[in-house]
Amino acid sequence: MSTATGHESALEEVLAAAAAHAEQADEAAEFPTAALDAMRATGLLGLLVPAEHGGGGGGLDDLVDVTLRLARVDMSVALIFAMHCQQVVVVVRHAEGPFAERLLPELGKGDVYLASVTTEHGKGGHLLSSESTVRQDAGTLTIDRDAPIVTGGQHADAYLITTLAPDATSPAQVSLVYARRDQLTLEVRGGWQPLGMRATQSVPMRLTGRVPADQVIGASGKFREIVAPTFGPLAHIGWSAAWLGAATGALSRILHHIRDAGRGQFDPSSELLLTRLARIRGRLDLVNALLRHTVAAVQGSPDVADPSTQLLVNSLKVHAAEQCFAAADEMVELVGLRHGYLRSSPLYLERVFRDLRSASLNYANDRLLLVNGALTLRDRQVHLA
Amino acid sequence: MDAAFPDLLKPFLKYAGTQPITAEASLNELGLDSMRAIELLFTIEDTYGVSMPDELLTDSTFATAGSLWNTIESLRGRAA
């Protein structure tokens, strides 16, 4: 894969695998292994690794484009891909020295799937503190990490794990450690039976093992310096693309239905139909505009940690979650019980509705609004990014 | 740093414990987050009679007890 346009055939292959298994993966809350195998086989997992390391050389726009396309078919597959890319970009931007030189070509091949281990029982999804200690002796870190939610944890080839720094004197001294699957003992500690995004199979896990101390990404205890410029923006951009893609796919299926098989049930002169369609479409245009603008602002900002850009990135996540779910809710109302509420409908709105209900909870909107309230008070001039 | 300044900081630093707060201490590592930082800002403005301009409300101003104290001092100097 050389350029952003060169991954079309790879994407087609992944989409076909995702479509073939989406219903079953949702039904059983099982990981979409066929789609992941296709991502590995085509090298799509290397999309955001720079070309000099053998990767796809893609940027944030490519991440958004591919995630949107995947989510039209299966939102879980899109989330898996987007979160993997978030981890890749963290490595690309923040890994240093000989370890980075060894790792980047491996990721560039595009067959290594990275999972993220940031959740803890005591603090939920809060990123900037940890209660998980790590022991360092003779250049080795000994990890024993219990995480309540690890998306794709049973299928990942490597993990980026937050822990306390070995010499931490405060819970805020968090390190990010890279660990290959073969360096860890993995124990699945429970099931995964959620309402939606079921195919992400985000199981509780315990990860234990020993890794060389040079596998810390960024400075020891300084994960905060990765969160503001990279980890946070990539999460919110990737998730928002997945939510928008899911809602976009649903609307497209409805429109095909209205124009085709369902023609008899819908009257194109109905003012109710037209205004509802306009409202739904308008929500998606809003999110798309905000998503694209946020990508441009993040790429153009000299300091992504400045309050204006942080406010924008957090607002994107909050609005995308609210608007995409509202759109799904209105789509259910629009098409009615049979096609909006029954699992058997080929429009599968019921699944998209369940999937999108997770959006506001997946790093809680309430938490982001608290941060944005505080940031708003710091910017009396209201500099809009 | 004014001797009273660490005592002013302490309620906003959830990990400060009983250790003395030095000028070099990282406020983030002592538990300052963006929500507590804005509360701290209001307290500083009330206590020292200064008004912090938006352009000083940066991570580097709030990086350490010392950097924050220096910012307050420079604002007081300006007001004097």
Tab-separated table of C-alpha atoms in Angstrom, chain B residues 3 6-7 9 20 22-23 26-27 31 35 37 39-40 44 46-48 52 56 61 63 67-68 77-78:
chain	number	residue	atom	x	y	z
B	3	ALA	CA	5.156	30.805	53.052
B	6	PRO	CA	1.648	26.102	49.597
B	7	ASP	CA	-1.250	26.177	52.074
B	9	LEU	CA	-2.497	25.346	46.905
B	20	PRO	CA	5.756	19.868	51.749
B	22	THR	CA	8.276	22.675	46.813
B	23	ALA	CA	8.685	25.266	44.075
B	26	SER	CA	4.638	19.438	39.306
B	27	LEU	CA	1.094	20.536	40.058
B	31	GLY	CA	-3.370	16.076	41.275
B	35	MET	CA	-11.491	21.659	36.743
B	37	ALA	CA	-7.153	24.662	38.034
B	39	GLU	CA	-11.059	26.966	40.997
B	40	LEU	CA	-7.469	27.629	41.992
B	44	ILE	CA	-5.515	33.207	43.581
B	46	ASP	CA	-9.293	36.793	45.191
B	47	THR	CA	-6.375	36.258	47.585
B	48	TYR	CA	-3.703	38.312	45.835
B	52	MET	CA	-4.670	36.818	35.266
B	56	LEU	CA	-1.139	33.448	30.916
B	61	THR	CA	1.929	28.889	34.092
B	63	ALA	CA	3.240	23.644	35.622
B	67	SER	CA	5.963	28.942	37.934
B	68	LEU	CA	2.559	29.862	39.308
B	77	GLY	CA	4.617	43.995	40.265
B	78	ARG	CA	2.606	45.273	37.348
